[in-house]
Amino acid sequence: MDFTFDFSLTTPALIFPAISLLMLAYTNRFVVLADLIRALYNDNQQHPKQQNLDQIANLKYRMDVIKKMQIFGAASFIVAVISMLVAMLKIPFASAALFAIALVLLVISLACLLRELTVSIDALTIQLDDISDQNN
């Protein structure tokens, strides 16, 4: 089986819209989390509780994961742009290799997103269980 791939200048450009939308979604997650942290901080200042400290630890971890998501997403974007520049210099193998690296970085970013979603859902489950326990 012969596998040929026609790599051109426009190939790396194919992932630009996806990366842009992902970065926007990541930024929105960051902003919501930052607002939640500020509200939790203020609540803890007025009414210190162990539950607040547990939530803060969870949020710190989620912020770290979101930072990684953004770093790998931005790195993917940068490497895709460099891939286009190398394609303009008519070095197809290097350009294709850089594009492959950009895709790998994008996959890592998405894996971080899955991790952050899992941690977020776990935190919400803990809160829902706490509400259920209080009502029983």
XYZ file of N, CA and C in Angstrom:
408
model
N 0.848 -1.172 0.000
C 0.000 0.000 0.000
C 0.893 1.235 0.000
N 0.648 2.095 -0.937
C 1.447 3.307 -1.086
C 0.699 4.479 -0.460
N 1.332 5.109 0.505
C 0.718 6.257 1.180
C 1.446 7.521 0.763
N 0.757 8.377 0.062
C 1.344 9.668 -0.315
C 0.477 10.764 0.253
N 1.128 11.827 0.626
C 0.426 12.951 1.237
C 0.905 14.225 0.569
N -0.021 14.959 -0.001
C 0.320 16.212 -0.670
C 0.314 17.326 0.372
N 1.487 17.661 0.866
C 1.610 18.677 1.902
C 1.880 20.019 1.242
N 1.064 20.996 1.561
C 1.243 22.326 0.978
C 1.186 23.381 2.077
N 1.322 24.608 1.668
C 1.297 25.740 2.598
C -0.024 25.821 3.356
N -1.103 25.410 2.716
C -2.421 25.529 3.353
C -2.713 24.418 4.363
N -1.953 23.336 4.322
C -2.224 22.218 5.241
C -2.157 22.646 6.707
N -1.079 23.309 7.169
C -1.070 23.736 8.584
C -2.172 24.741 8.912
N -2.591 25.501 7.918
C -3.638 26.502 8.153
C -4.978 25.851 8.486
N -5.117 24.573 8.176
C -6.377 23.881 8.438
C -6.713 23.827 9.928
N -5.701 23.796 10.788
C -6.003 23.684 12.223
C -6.126 25.050 12.915
N -5.874 26.143 12.207
C -5.954 27.465 12.842
C -7.336 27.764 13.432
N -8.422 27.524 12.701
C -9.738 27.800 13.310
C -9.993 26.949 14.553
N -9.593 25.681 14.504
C -9.813 24.805 15.659
C -9.029 25.298 16.866
N -7.768 25.646 16.657
C -6.941 26.113 17.776
C -7.495 27.423 18.324
N -7.907 28.321 17.445
C -8.454 29.607 17.894
C -9.694 29.404 18.761
N -10.586 28.525 18.328
C -11.795 28.261 19.114
C -11.462 27.584 20.436
N -10.511 26.664 20.416
C -10.095 26.014 21.658
C -9.505 27.018 22.636
N -8.659 27.904 22.145
C -8.046 28.902 23.023
C -9.119 29.815 23.630
N -10.140 30.153 22.851
C -11.244 30.956 23.372
C -11.989 30.186 24.473
N -12.244 28.911 24.228
C -12.918 28.089 25.242
C -12.056 27.953 26.494
N -10.738 27.776 26.312
C -9.837 27.676 27.454
C -9.840 28.970 28.260
N -9.819 30.089 27.570
C -9.831 31.387 28.248
C -11.125 31.565 29.031
N -12.240 31.146 28.460
C -13.518 31.236 29.169
C -13.506 30.372 30.426
N -12.946 29.171 30.342
C -12.845 28.312 31.522
C -11.981 28.982 32.589
N -10.902 29.602 32.155
C -9.998 30.288 33.076
C -10.713 31.441 33.782
N -11.449 32.241 33.031
C -12.145 33.401 33.607
C -13.197 32.947 34.622
N -13.964 31.932 34.277
C -14.980 31.416 35.201
C -14.319 30.884 36.469
N -13.233 30.165 36.310
C -12.516 29.614 37.458
C -11.925 30.725 38.322
N -11.380 31.753 37.684
C -10.812 32.881 38.434
C -11.902 33.578 39.254
N -13.090 33.766 38.666
C -14.203 34.371 39.406
C -14.622 33.494 40.581
N -14.656 32.196 40.363
C -15.015 31.258 41.427
C -13.985 31.303 42.555
N -12.718 31.368 42.209
C -11.657 31.438 43.219
C -11.791 32.715 44.042
N -12.049 33.833 43.378
C -12.210 35.100 44.107
C -13.404 35.049 45.055
N -14.519 34.493 44.598
C -15.709 34.376 45.450
C -15.444 33.444 46.630
N -14.778 32.343 46.363
C -14.454 31.389 47.431
C -13.474 31.999 48.428
N -12.531 32.762 47.934
C -11.574 33.440 48.805
C -12.304 34.401 49.748
N -13.202 35.209 49.185
C -13.963 36.148 50.011
C -14.834 35.420 51.030
N -15.467 34.331 50.607
C -16.302 33.550 51.512
C -15.456 32.961 52.635
N -14.262 32.484 52.300
C -13.389 31.884 53.308
C -12.862 32.942 54.282
N -12.672 34.165 53.816
C -12.225 35.230 54.702
C -13.291 35.540 55.756
N -14.562 35.476 55.349
C -15.657 35.788 56.262
C -16.072 34.581 57.112
N -16.081 33.403 56.504
C -16.528 32.187 57.185
C -15.556 31.046 56.879
N -14.438 30.993 57.580
C -13.457 29.920 57.314
C -14.057 28.534 57.570
N -13.914 27.655 56.586
C -14.401 26.277 56.705
C -13.413 25.362 56.001
N -13.333 24.125 56.483
C -12.461 23.142 55.855
C -12.892 22.871 54.416
N -14.209 22.883 54.178
C -14.719 22.628 52.827
C -14.169 23.666 51.835
N -14.056 24.926 52.287
C -13.492 25.965 51.425
C -12.040 25.652 51.080
N -11.288 25.189 52.069
C -9.883 24.855 51.827
C -9.756 23.677 50.857
N -10.664 22.705 50.974
C -10.655 21.572 50.046
C -10.973 22.043 48.626
N -11.936 22.946 48.531
C -12.296 23.500 47.214
C -11.130 24.287 46.625
N -10.447 25.045 47.465
C -9.316 25.854 46.995
C -8.208 24.951 46.458
N -7.951 23.849 47.137
C -6.932 22.902 46.656
C -7.329 22.342 45.293
N -8.599 22.002 45.139
C -9.094 21.503 43.865
C -8.952 22.560 42.773
N -9.296 23.794 43.102
C -9.232 24.878 42.118
C -7.789 25.199 41.723
N -6.873 25.097 42.689
C -5.456 25.308 42.366
C -4.986 24.269 41.352
N -5.383 23.026 41.566
C -5.008 21.966 40.633
C -5.610 22.233 39.246
N -6.888 22.614 39.226
C -7.547 22.894 37.949
C -6.891 24.066 37.227
N -6.462 25.082 37.981
C -5.773 26.220 37.353
C -4.465 25.762 36.703
N -3.763 24.856 37.375
C -2.518 24.328 36.818
C -2.785 23.569 35.520
N -3.844 22.769 35.505
C -4.179 22.013 34.298
C -4.596 22.964 33.178
N -5.378 23.998 33.508
C -5.789 24.970 32.489
C -4.578 25.704 31.934
N -3.619 26.014 32.793
C -2.381 26.653 32.316
C -1.684 25.755 31.302
N -1.606 24.467 31.603
C -0.978 23.519 30.662
C -1.765 23.429 29.366
N -3.103 23.411 29.472
C -3.939 23.382 28.272
C -3.601 24.559 27.370
N -3.521 25.748 27.976
C -3.253 26.956 27.204
C -1.841 26.958 26.625
N -0.879 26.499 27.397
C 0.512 26.465 26.921
C 0.639 25.529 25.722
N 0.090 24.314 25.843
C 0.202 23.365 24.738
C -0.611 23.832 23.522
N -1.762 24.460 23.756
C -2.554 24.998 22.644
C -1.822 26.110 21.926
N -1.233 27.028 22.690
C -0.472 28.129 22.082
C 0.769 27.595 21.370
N 1.444 26.620 21.971
C 2.623 26.025 21.330
C 2.231 25.356 20.018
N 1.085 24.701 19.992
C 0.600 24.084 18.766
C 0.397 25.134 17.682
N -0.199 26.242 18.063
C -0.439 27.342 17.122
C 0.893 27.879 16.582
N 1.841 28.105 17.464
C 3.150 28.644 17.066
C 3.869 27.688 16.119
N 3.868 26.400 16.464
C 4.558 25.419 15.617
C 3.862 25.297 14.261
N 2.533 25.418 14.222
C 1.818 25.383 12.941
C 2.205 26.584 12.074
N 2.356 27.751 12.697
C 2.789 28.941 11.951
C 4.206 28.747 11.422
N 5.085 28.217 12.260
C 6.461 27.954 11.809
C 6.444 26.939 10.671
N 5.566 25.966 10.757
C 5.433 24.979 9.685
C 5.064 25.662 8.366
N 4.179 26.633 8.446
C 3.808 27.375 7.229
C 4.997 28.172 6.689
N 5.748 28.790 7.594
C 6.921 29.552 7.150
C 7.944 28.641 6.475
N 8.150 27.467 7.049
C 9.093 26.508 6.461
C 8.561 26.015 5.110
N 7.243 25.846 4.996
C 6.654 25.452 3.710
C 6.892 26.531 2.660
N 6.828 27.793 3.097
C 7.098 28.900 2.159
C 8.543 28.863 1.673
N 9.441 28.341 2.487
C 10.844 28.207 2.095
C 11.074 26.959 1.242
N 9.985 26.253 0.964
C 10.007 25.052 0.122
C 10.872 23.937 0.708
N 10.630 23.668 2.004
C 11.269 22.541 2.680
C 10.134 21.646 3.182
N 9.553 20.841 2.280
C 8.328 20.114 2.622
C 8.474 19.113 3.759
N 9.586 18.389 3.830
C 9.729 17.396 4.893
C 9.751 18.065 6.266
N 10.531 19.143 6.395
C 10.599 19.854 7.679
C 9.248 20.472 8.027
N 8.584 21.008 7.027
C 7.274 21.607 7.264
C 6.267 20.561 7.730
N 6.282 19.401 7.079
C 5.368 18.324 7.472
C 5.694 17.816 8.874
N 6.986 17.723 9.199
C 7.384 17.278 10.538
C 6.916 18.275 11.593
N 7.063 19.552 11.311
C 6.600 20.580 12.251
C 5.079 20.529 12.407
N 4.390 20.292 11.313
C 2.932 20.177 11.379
C 2.532 18.986 12.248
N 3.250 17.878 12.112
C 2.971 16.703 12.952
C 3.187 17.040 14.425
N 4.238 17.801 14.716
C 4.495 18.225 16.100
C 3.348 19.111 16.598
N 2.871 20.007 15.725
C 1.744 20.871 16.102
C 0.515 20.036 16.446
N 0.288 18.977 15.677
C -0.861 18.105 15.964
C -0.686 17.375 17.294
N 0.519 16.920 17.570
C 0.791 16.236 18.841
C 0.562 17.201 20.012
N 1.049 18.432 19.881
C 0.841 19.429 20.936
C -0.647 19.707 21.139
N -1.396 19.730 20.041
C -2.836 19.944 20.139
C -3.508 18.781 20.869
N -3.083 17.571 20.587
C -3.630 16.394 21.272
C -3.309 16.448 22.771
N -2.103 16.867 23.120
C -1.735 16.991 24.539
C -2.629 18.035 25.215
N -2.860 19.138 24.519
C -3.738 20.179 25.051
C -5.144 19.628 25.291
N -5.643 18.853 24.350
C -6.977 18.266 24.509
C -7.011 17.229 25.620
N -5.916 16.497 25.806
C -5.836 15.544 26.917
C -5.897 16.284 28.252
N -5.242 17.430 28.325
C -5.321 18.249 29.544
C -6.752 18.725 29.766
N -7.446 19.065 28.691
C -8.840 19.473 28.804
C -9.677 18.342 29.399
N -9.461 17.129 28.926
C -10.199 15.990 29.471
C -9.906 15.805 30.958
N -8.659 15.986 31.344
C -8.286 15.868 32.762
C -8.990 16.944 33.584
N -8.991 18.164 33.090
C -9.624 19.260 33.821
C -11.121 19.032 33.939
N -11.742 18.523 32.894
C -13.174 18.227 32.947
C -13.474 17.157 33.992
N -12.627 16.147 34.060
C -12.806 15.083 35.044
C -12.714 15.624 36.466
N -11.717 16.448 36.725
C -11.542 17.022 38.060
C -12.716 17.943 38.392
N -13.167 18.702 37.413
C -14.300 19.604 37.605
C -15.567 18.832 37.954
N -15.807 17.757 37.236
C -16.988 16.934 37.504
C -16.884 16.272 38.876
N -15.688 15.821 39.249
C -15.493 15.235 40.580
C -15.818 16.249 41.674
N -15.379 17.498 41.482
C -15.651 18.539 42.482
C -17.146 18.808 42.602
N -17.829 18.844 41.473
C -19.276 19.075 41.516
C -19.998 17.900 42.165
N -19.525 16.700 41.924
C -20.118 15.516 42.544
C -19.977 15.565 44.058
N -18.827 16.010 44.540
C -18.609 16.148 45.986
C -19.600 17.147 46.573
N -19.801 18.264 45.878
C -20.759 19.260 46.371
C -22.173 18.706 46.364
N -22.547 17.999 45.310
C -23.892 17.425 45.256
C -24.094 16.386 46.350
N -23.067 15.585 46.616
C -23.160 14.600 47.701
C -23.306 15.307 49.046
N -22.610 16.418 49.223
C -22.696 17.188 50.464
C -24.119 17.727 50.642
N -24.712 18.218 49.581
C -26.078 18.725 49.654
C -27.040 17.584 50.001
N -26.847 16.437 49.372
C -27.692 15.271 49.662
C -27.571 14.837 51.111
N -26.328 14.835 51.636
C -26.101 14.453 53.028
C -26.776 15.428 53.978
N -26.739 16.720 53.655
C -27.347 17.729 54.535
C -28.874 17.597 54.549
N -29.455 17.169 53.449
C -30.913 17.061 53.360
C -31.446 15.744 53.918
N -30.573 14.792 54.169
C -31.024 13.489 54.724
C -30.924 13.434 56.206
